[in-house]
Amino acid sequence: MTVLVPLRLSHFQCFLLFALIISLAFGTLGRRQPLERLKYATWSFAMFVVVGIALAWLMYPFSR
Amino acid sequence: MLDNTTATNTNDDSGDPKIAMHETHQPELHVGHTSSFEVRAVAIAILGWILPGLGHALLKMWGRAVTVCLTVAFLVYLGAGMRGNLFAPGGEDAFARLGYAADLGTGSFYYLARALEVTGPDVSHADGDYGTRFLATAGVLNLLAALHAYEAARRRKA
């Protein structure tokens, strides 16, 4: 018996989840004050999403 | 470490032997103090690597300790749940060896992931491929946190 729940997520869901978790960690490690942490985490998340989508569109012509 | 003040004092010609002896021994005390700080900082970094968040917990940085521990644990759990590839030692190519180094960055959680992923990896889907990245990211993030704890233990800006 295992405690592991099998996950079936789409590419985009994985991408958002990854960006969210890493942004929260970056915010906590990178800044000291709660408000600064929130701002930095939000900024990191936005950058992850924007740059990720931009790179995906750049690579799209080579995907087929 | 020697600083300018100490260097000036060793050249003091006031003639008082007590002052001269005291000021001559000052650099040795300073060096010993710095060395013990360094050993403590390295020990904190290693402990932080073995158990994610422990380095910050020892420095009483509770918020960061909890965040590091939960983040690494969550990434490992998700990575294993997505059936990502957890690299084993003795990889055939550089990519496998690099992947193993990244996975090993999770410290004791590497064995947790190995215990959780009983059915083995499945990278034929996007989530399986992402799972591999989640596991590697957990390791790299934990190494980053251990380095952060090391810098904080050395009283540098962290």
CSV table of N, CA, C and O in Angstrom, one decimal, chain B residues 16-114:
chain,number,residue,atom,x,y,z
B,16,ASP,N,54.7,49.1,27.6
B,16,ASP,CA,53.9,48.3,28.6
B,16,ASP,C,53.8,46.9,28.1
B,16,ASP,O,53.2,46.6,27.1
B,17,PRO,N,54.5,45.9,28.8
B,17,PRO,CA,54.4,44.5,28.3
B,17,PRO,C,53.1,43.9,28.3
B,17,PRO,O,52.7,43.0,27.5
B,18,LYS,N,52.2,44.3,29.3
B,18,LYS,CA,50.8,43.7,29.4
B,18,LYS,C,50.0,44.1,28.2
B,18,LYS,O,49.4,43.3,27.6
B,19,ILE,N,50.1,45.4,27.8
B,19,ILE,CA,49.4,45.8,26.7
B,19,ILE,C,49.9,45.2,25.4
B,19,ILE,O,49.2,44.7,24.6
B,20,ALA,N,51.3,45.1,25.3
B,20,ALA,CA,51.9,44.5,24.1
B,20,ALA,C,51.5,43.1,24.0
B,20,ALA,O,51.1,42.6,22.9
B,21,MET,N,51.5,42.3,25.1
B,21,MET,CA,51.2,40.9,25.0
B,21,MET,C,49.7,40.7,24.7
B,21,MET,O,49.3,39.9,23.8
B,22,HIS,N,48.8,41.5,25.3
B,22,HIS,CA,47.4,41.4,25.0
B,22,HIS,C,47.1,41.7,23.5
B,22,HIS,O,46.4,40.9,22.9
B,23,GLU,N,47.8,42.7,23.0
B,23,GLU,CA,47.5,43.1,21.6
B,23,GLU,C,48.1,42.2,20.6
B,23,GLU,O,47.6,42.0,19.5
B,24,THR,N,49.2,41.5,21.1
B,24,THR,CA,49.8,40.5,20.2
B,24,THR,C,49.0,39.3,20.0
B,24,THR,O,48.9,38.7,19.0
B,25,HIS,N,48.3,38.9,21.2
B,25,HIS,CA,47.5,37.7,21.1
B,25,HIS,C,46.1,37.9,20.5
B,25,HIS,O,45.4,37.0,20.2
B,26,GLN,N,45.7,39.2,20.3
B,26,GLN,CA,44.4,39.5,19.7
B,26,GLN,C,44.2,38.8,18.3
B,26,GLN,O,43.1,38.2,18.2
B,27,PRO,N,45.1,38.8,17.4
B,27,PRO,CA,44.9,38.2,16.1
B,27,PRO,C,44.6,36.7,16.2
B,27,PRO,O,43.7,36.2,15.5
B,28,GLU,N,45.3,36.0,17.1
B,28,GLU,CA,45.1,34.5,17.2
B,28,GLU,C,43.6,34.3,17.7
B,28,GLU,O,43.0,33.3,17.2
B,29,LEU,N,43.2,35.1,18.7
B,29,LEU,CA,41.8,34.9,19.1
B,29,LEU,C,40.8,35.1,18.0
B,29,LEU,O,39.9,34.4,17.8
B,30,HIS,N,41.1,36.2,17.2
B,30,HIS,CA,40.2,36.5,16.1
B,30,HIS,C,40.2,35.4,15.1
B,30,HIS,O,39.1,35.0,14.6
B,31,VAL,N,41.3,34.8,14.8
B,31,VAL,CA,41.4,33.7,13.8
B,31,VAL,C,40.7,32.5,14.3
B,31,VAL,O,39.9,31.9,13.6
B,32,GLY,N,40.8,32.2,15.6
B,32,GLY,CA,40.1,31.0,16.2
B,32,GLY,C,38.6,31.2,16.1
B,32,GLY,O,37.9,30.3,15.8
B,33,HIS,N,38.2,32.4,16.4
B,33,HIS,CA,36.8,32.7,16.4
B,33,HIS,C,36.2,32.6,15.0
B,33,HIS,O,35.1,32.0,14.8
B,34,THR,N,36.9,33.1,14.0
B,34,THR,CA,36.5,33.0,12.7
B,34,THR,C,36.4,31.5,12.2
B,34,THR,O,35.5,31.1,11.6
B,35,SER,N,37.4,30.8,12.6
B,35,SER,CA,37.5,29.4,12.2
B,35,SER,C,36.3,28.6,12.8
B,35,SER,O,35.7,27.7,12.1
B,36,SER,N,36.0,28.8,14.1
B,36,SER,CA,34.8,28.1,14.7
B,36,SER,C,33.5,28.5,14.0
B,36,SER,O,32.6,27.7,13.8
B,37,PHE,N,33.4,29.8,13.6
B,37,PHE,CA,32.2,30.2,12.9
B,37,PHE,C,32.1,29.5,11.5
B,37,PHE,O,31.0,29.1,11.1
B,38,GLU,N,33.3,29.3,10.9
B,38,GLU,CA,33.3,28.6,9.6
B,38,GLU,C,32.9,27.2,9.7
B,38,GLU,O,32.1,26.7,8.9
B,39,VAL,N,33.4,26.5,10.8
B,39,VAL,CA,33.1,25.1,11.0
B,39,VAL,C,31.6,25.0,11.3
B,39,VAL,O,30.9,24.1,10.7
B,40,ARG,N,31.1,25.9,12.1
B,40,ARG,CA,29.6,25.9,12.4
B,40,ARG,C,28.8,26.1,11.2
B,40,ARG,O,27.8,25.4,11.0
B,41,ALA,N,29.2,27.0,10.4
B,41,ALA,CA,28.5,27.3,9.1
B,41,ALA,C,28.4,26.1,8.2
B,41,ALA,O,27.4,25.8,7.6
B,42,VAL,N,29.6,25.5,8.1
B,42,VAL,CA,29.6,24.3,7.2
B,42,VAL,C,28.8,23.2,7.7
B,42,VAL,O,28.0,22.5,7.0
B,43,ALA,N,28.8,23.0,9.1
B,43,ALA,CA,28.0,22.0,9.7
B,43,ALA,C,26.5,22.3,9.5
B,43,ALA,O,25.7,21.4,9.2
B,44,ILE,N,26.1,23.5,9.6
B,44,ILE,CA,24.7,23.9,9.4
B,44,ILE,C,24.3,23.7,7.9
B,44,ILE,O,23.2,23.2,7.7
B,45,ALA,N,25.2,24.0,7.0
B,45,ALA,CA,24.9,23.7,5.6
B,45,ALA,C,24.7,22.2,5.3
B,45,ALA,O,23.8,21.8,4.6
B,46,ILE,N,25.6,21.4,5.9
B,46,ILE,CA,25.5,20.0,5.6
B,46,ILE,C,24.2,19.4,6.3
B,46,ILE,O,23.4,18.6,5.6
B,47,LEU,N,23.9,19.9,7.5
B,47,LEU,CA,22.6,19.4,8.1
B,47,LEU,C,21.4,19.9,7.3
B,47,LEU,O,20.4,19.2,7.2
B,48,GLY,N,21.5,21.1,6.8
B,48,GLY,CA,20.4,21.6,6.0
B,48,GLY,C,20.2,20.8,4.7
B,48,GLY,O,19.1,20.7,4.2
B,49,TRP,N,21.3,20.3,4.2
B,49,TRP,CA,21.2,19.5,3.0
B,49,TRP,C,20.6,18.1,3.3
B,49,TRP,O,19.7,17.6,2.6
B,50,ILE,N,21.1,17.5,4.4
B,50,ILE,CA,20.6,16.2,4.8
B,50,ILE,C,19.1,16.2,5.1
B,50,ILE,O,18.3,15.4,4.6
B,51,LEU,N,18.6,17.2,5.9
B,51,LEU,CA,17.2,17.3,6.2
B,51,LEU,C,16.8,18.7,5.8
B,51,LEU,O,17.1,19.7,6.5
B,52,PRO,N,16.1,18.8,4.7
B,52,PRO,CA,15.7,20.2,4.2
B,52,PRO,C,15.0,21.0,5.3
B,52,PRO,O,14.1,20.6,6.0
B,53,GLY,N,15.5,22.2,5.5
B,53,GLY,CA,15.0,23.2,6.5
B,53,GLY,C,15.7,23.2,7.8
B,53,GLY,O,15.5,24.1,8.6
B,54,LEU,N,16.5,22.1,8.1
B,54,LEU,CA,17.1,22.0,9.4
B,54,LEU,C,18.2,23.1,9.6
B,54,LEU,O,18.3,23.6,10.7
B,55,GLY,N,18.9,23.4,8.5
B,55,GLY,CA,19.9,24.5,8.6
B,55,GLY,C,19.3,25.8,9.1
B,55,GLY,O,19.8,26.4,10.0
B,56,HIS,N,18.2,26.2,8.5
B,56,HIS,CA,17.5,27.4,8.9
B,56,HIS,C,16.9,27.3,10.3
B,56,HIS,O,16.9,28.2,11.1
B,57,ALA,N,16.4,26.1,10.6
B,57,ALA,CA,15.8,25.8,12.0
B,57,ALA,C,16.9,26.0,13.0
B,57,ALA,O,16.6,26.6,14.1
B,58,LEU,N,18.1,25.6,12.8
B,58,LEU,CA,19.2,25.7,13.7
B,58,LEU,C,19.6,27.2,13.9
B,58,LEU,O,20.1,27.5,15.0
B,59,LEU,N,19.3,28.0,12.9
B,59,LEU,CA,19.6,29.4,13.0
B,59,LEU,C,18.4,30.2,13.5
B,59,LEU,O,18.3,31.4,13.5
B,60,LYS,N,17.3,29.4,13.9
B,60,LYS,CA,16.1,30.0,14.4
B,60,LYS,C,15.3,30.9,13.4
B,60,LYS,O,14.7,31.8,13.7
B,61,MET,N,15.6,30.5,12.1
B,61,MET,CA,14.8,31.2,11.0
B,61,MET,C,13.6,30.3,10.7
B,61,MET,O,13.6,29.5,9.8
B,62,TRP,N,12.6,30.3,11.6
B,62,TRP,CA,11.5,29.4,11.5
B,62,TRP,C,10.7,29.4,10.2
B,62,TRP,O,10.4,28.4,9.7
B,63,GLY,N,10.4,30.6,9.8
B,63,GLY,CA,9.6,30.8,8.6
B,63,GLY,C,10.3,30.1,7.4
B,63,GLY,O,9.7,29.4,6.6
B,64,ARG,N,11.6,30.4,7.2
B,64,ARG,CA,12.3,29.9,6.1
B,64,ARG,C,12.5,28.4,6.2
B,64,ARG,O,12.5,27.7,5.2
B,65,ALA,N,12.7,27.9,7.5
B,65,ALA,CA,12.9,26.5,7.7
B,65,ALA,C,11.6,25.7,7.3
B,65,ALA,O,11.7,24.7,6.5
B,66,VAL,N,10.5,26.2,7.7
B,66,VAL,CA,9.2,25.5,7.4
B,66,VAL,C,9.0,25.6,5.8
B,66,VAL,O,8.6,24.6,5.2
B,67,THR,N,9.2,26.8,5.2
B,67,THR,CA,9.0,26.9,3.8
B,67,THR,C,9.9,26.0,3.0
B,67,THR,O,9.4,25.3,2.1
B,68,VAL,N,11.2,25.9,3.4
B,68,VAL,CA,12.1,25.1,2.6
B,68,VAL,C,11.7,23.6,2.8
B,68,VAL,O,11.6,22.9,1.8
B,69,CYS,N,11.4,23.2,4.0
B,69,CYS,CA,11.0,21.8,4.2
B,69,CYS,C,9.8,21.4,3.5
B,69,CYS,O,9.7,20.4,2.8
B,70,LEU,N,8.7,22.3,3.6
B,70,LEU,CA,7.5,22.0,2.9
B,70,LEU,C,7.6,22.0,1.4
B,70,LEU,O,7.1,21.2,0.7
B,71,THR,N,8.4,23.0,0.9
B,71,THR,CA,8.5,23.1,-0.6
B,71,THR,C,9.3,21.9,-1.2
B,71,THR,O,8.8,21.3,-2.2
B,72,VAL,N,10.4,21.5,-0.5
B,72,VAL,CA,11.1,20.4,-1.0
B,72,VAL,C,10.3,19.1,-0.9
B,72,VAL,O,10.2,18.3,-1.8
B,73,ALA,N,9.6,19.0,0.2
B,73,ALA,CA,8.7,17.8,0.4
B,73,ALA,C,7.6,17.7,-0.6
B,73,ALA,O,7.3,16.7,-1.2
B,74,PHE,N,7.0,18.9,-0.9
B,74,PHE,CA,5.9,18.9,-1.8
B,74,PHE,C,6.4,18.6,-3.2
B,74,PHE,O,5.7,17.9,-4.0
B,75,LEU,N,7.5,19.2,-3.6
B,75,LEU,CA,8.1,18.9,-4.9
B,75,LEU,C,8.4,17.5,-5.1
B,75,LEU,O,8.2,16.9,-6.2
B,76,VAL,N,9.0,16.9,-4.1
B,76,VAL,CA,9.3,15.4,-4.1
B,76,VAL,C,8.1,14.6,-4.2
B,76,VAL,O,8.0,13.7,-5.1
B,77,TYR,N,7.1,14.9,-3.5
B,77,TYR,CA,5.8,14.2,-3.5
B,77,TYR,C,5.1,14.3,-4.8
B,77,TYR,O,4.7,13.3,-5.4
B,78,LEU,N,5.1,15.5,-5.4
B,78,LEU,CA,4.5,15.7,-6.7
B,78,LEU,C,5.3,15.0,-7.8
B,78,LEU,O,4.7,14.4,-8.7
B,79,GLY,N,6.6,15.1,-7.7
B,79,GLY,CA,7.5,14.5,-8.7
B,79,GLY,C,7.3,13.0,-8.7
B,79,GLY,O,7.2,12.3,-9.8
B,80,ALA,N,7.2,12.4,-7.5
B,80,ALA,CA,7.0,10.9,-7.4
B,80,ALA,C,5.6,10.6,-7.8
B,80,ALA,O,5.4,9.5,-8.5
B,81,GLY,N,4.6,11.4,-7.5
B,81,GLY,CA,3.2,11.2,-7.9
B,81,GLY,C,3.0,11.2,-9.4
B,81,GLY,O,2.2,10.5,-9.9
B,82,MET,N,3.8,12.1,-10.0
B,82,MET,CA,3.7,12.2,-11.5
B,82,MET,C,4.6,11.1,-12.2
B,82,MET,O,4.7,11.1,-13.4
B,83,ARG,N,5.2,10.3,-11.4
B,83,ARG,CA,6.0,9.2,-11.9
B,83,ARG,C,7.2,9.7,-12.7
B,83,ARG,O,7.5,9.2,-13.8
B,84,GLY,N,7.8,10.7,-12.1
B,84,GLY,CA,9.1,11.3,-12.7
B,84,GLY,C,10.2,10.3,-12.5
B,84,GLY,O,10.2,9.4,-11.7
B,85,ASN,N,11.3,10.6,-13.3
B,85,ASN,CA,12.4,9.7,-13.3
B,85,ASN,C,13.4,10.1,-12.2
B,85,ASN,O,13.9,11.2,-12.2
B,86,LEU,N,13.5,9.2,-11.2
B,86,LEU,CA,14.4,9.4,-10.1
B,86,LEU,C,15.7,8.7,-10.4
B,86,LEU,O,15.8,7.5,-10.4
B,87,PHE,N,16.7,9.5,-10.7
B,87,PHE,CA,18.0,8.9,-11.2
B,87,PHE,C,18.7,8.1,-10.1
B,87,PHE,O,18.7,8.5,-9.0
B,88,ALA,N,19.3,7.0,-10.6
B,88,ALA,CA,20.1,6.1,-9.7
B,88,ALA,C,21.6,6.3,-9.9
B,88,ALA,O,22.0,6.8,-10.9
B,89,PRO,N,22.4,5.9,-8.9
B,89,PRO,CA,23.8,6.1,-9.1
B,89,PRO,C,24.4,5.2,-10.2
B,89,PRO,O,23.7,4.2,-10.6
B,90,GLY,N,25.5,5.6,-10.8
B,90,GLY,CA,26.1,4.8,-11.9
B,90,GLY,C,25.4,5.0,-13.2
B,90,GLY,O,25.2,4.0,-13.9
B,91,GLY,N,25.0,6.2,-13.5
B,91,GLY,CA,24.3,6.5,-14.7
B,91,GLY,C,25.2,6.3,-15.9
B,91,GLY,O,26.4,6.4,-15.8
B,92,GLU,N,24.6,6.0,-17.1
B,92,GLU,CA,25.5,5.7,-18.2
B,92,GLU,C,26.0,6.9,-18.9
B,92,GLU,O,27.2,6.9,-19.4
B,93,ASP,N,25.2,8.0,-18.9
B,93,ASP,CA,25.7,9.2,-19.6
B,93,ASP,C,25.8,10.4,-18.6
B,93,ASP,O,25.4,10.3,-17.5
B,94,ALA,N,26.3,11.5,-19.1
B,94,ALA,CA,26.5,12.7,-18.3
B,94,ALA,C,25.1,13.2,-17.8
B,94,ALA,O,25.0,13.7,-16.6
B,95,PHE,N,24.1,13.1,-18.6
B,95,PHE,CA,22.8,13.6,-18.2
B,95,PHE,C,22.2,12.8,-17.0
B,95,PHE,O,21.7,13.4,-16.1
B,96,ALA,N,22.4,11.5,-17.0
B,96,ALA,CA,22.0,10.7,-15.9
B,96,ALA,C,22.8,11.0,-14.6
B,96,ALA,O,22.2,11.0,-13.5
B,97,ARG,N,24.1,11.2,-14.8
B,97,ARG,CA,24.9,11.5,-13.6
B,97,ARG,C,24.5,12.9,-13.0
B,97,ARG,O,24.5,13.0,-11.8
B,98,LEU,N,24.3,13.8,-13.9
B,98,LEU,CA,23.9,15.2,-13.5
B,98,LEU,C,22.5,15.1,-12.8
B,98,LEU,O,22.3,15.8,-11.8
B,99,GLY,N,21.6,14.3,-13.4
B,99,GLY,CA,20.3,14.1,-12.8
B,99,GLY,C,20.4,13.5,-11.4
B,99,GLY,O,19.6,13.9,-10.5
B,100,TYR,N,21.3,12.6,-11.3
B,100,TYR,CA,21.5,11.9,-10.0
B,100,TYR,C,22.0,12.9,-9.0
B,100,TYR,O,21.5,12.9,-7.8
B,101,ALA,N,22.9,13.8,-9.4
B,101,ALA,CA,23.5,14.8,-8.5
B,101,ALA,C,22.4,15.8,-8.0
B,101,ALA,O,22.3,16.1,-6.9
B,102,ALA,N,21.5,16.1,-9.0
B,102,ALA,CA,20.4,17.0,-8.7
B,102,ALA,C,19.4,16.4,-7.7
B,102,ALA,O,19.0,17.0,-6.7
B,103,ASP,N,19.1,15.1,-8.0
B,103,ASP,CA,18.1,14.4,-7.1
B,103,ASP,C,18.7,14.2,-5.7
B,103,ASP,O,18.0,14.2,-4.7
B,104,LEU,N,20.0,13.9,-5.7
B,104,LEU,CA,20.7,13.7,-4.4
B,104,LEU,C,20.7,15.0,-3.5
B,104,LEU,O,20.8,14.9,-2.3
B,105,GLY,N,20.5,16.1,-4.2
B,105,GLY,CA,20.4,17.4,-3.5
B,105,GLY,C,19.3,17.5,-2.5
B,105,GLY,O,19.3,18.3,-1.6
B,106,THR,N,18.3,16.6,-2.6
B,106,THR,CA,17.2,16.6,-1.7
B,106,THR,C,17.5,15.9,-0.3
B,106,THR,O,16.7,15.9,0.6
B,107,GLY,N,18.8,15.4,-0.3
B,107,GLY,CA,19.2,14.8,1.0
B,107,GLY,C,18.5,13.5,1.3
B,107,GLY,O,18.3,12.6,0.5
B,108,SER,N,17.9,13.5,2.5
B,108,SER,CA,17.2,12.3,3.0
B,108,SER,C,15.9,12.1,2.2
B,108,SER,O,15.4,10.9,2.1
B,109,PHE,N,15.4,13.1,1.6
B,109,PHE,CA,14.1,13.0,0.9
B,109,PHE,C,14.3,12.2,-0.4
B,109,PHE,O,13.3,11.8,-1.0
B,110,TYR,N,15.6,12.0,-0.8
B,110,TYR,CA,15.8,11.2,-2.0
B,110,TYR,C,15.3,9.8,-1.8
B,110,TYR,O,14.7,9.1,-2.6
B,111,TYR,N,15.6,9.3,-0.5
B,111,TYR,CA,15.1,7.9,-0.2
B,111,TYR,C,13.6,7.9,0.0
B,111,TYR,O,13.0,6.8,-0.2
B,112,LEU,N,13.1,9.0,0.5
B,112,LEU,CA,11.6,9.1,0.6
B,112,LEU,C,11.0,9.0,-0.8
B,112,LEU,O,10.0,8.2,-1.0
B,113,ALA,N,11.5,9.7,-1.8
B,113,ALA,CA,11.0,9.6,-3.1
B,113,ALA,C,11.1,8.2,-3.7
B,113,ALA,O,10.2,7.7,-4.3
B,114,ARG,N,12.2,7.5,-3.4
B,114,ARG,CA,12.5,6.2,-3.9
B,114,ARG,C,11.4,5.2,-3.2
B,114,ARG,O,11.0,4.3,-3.9
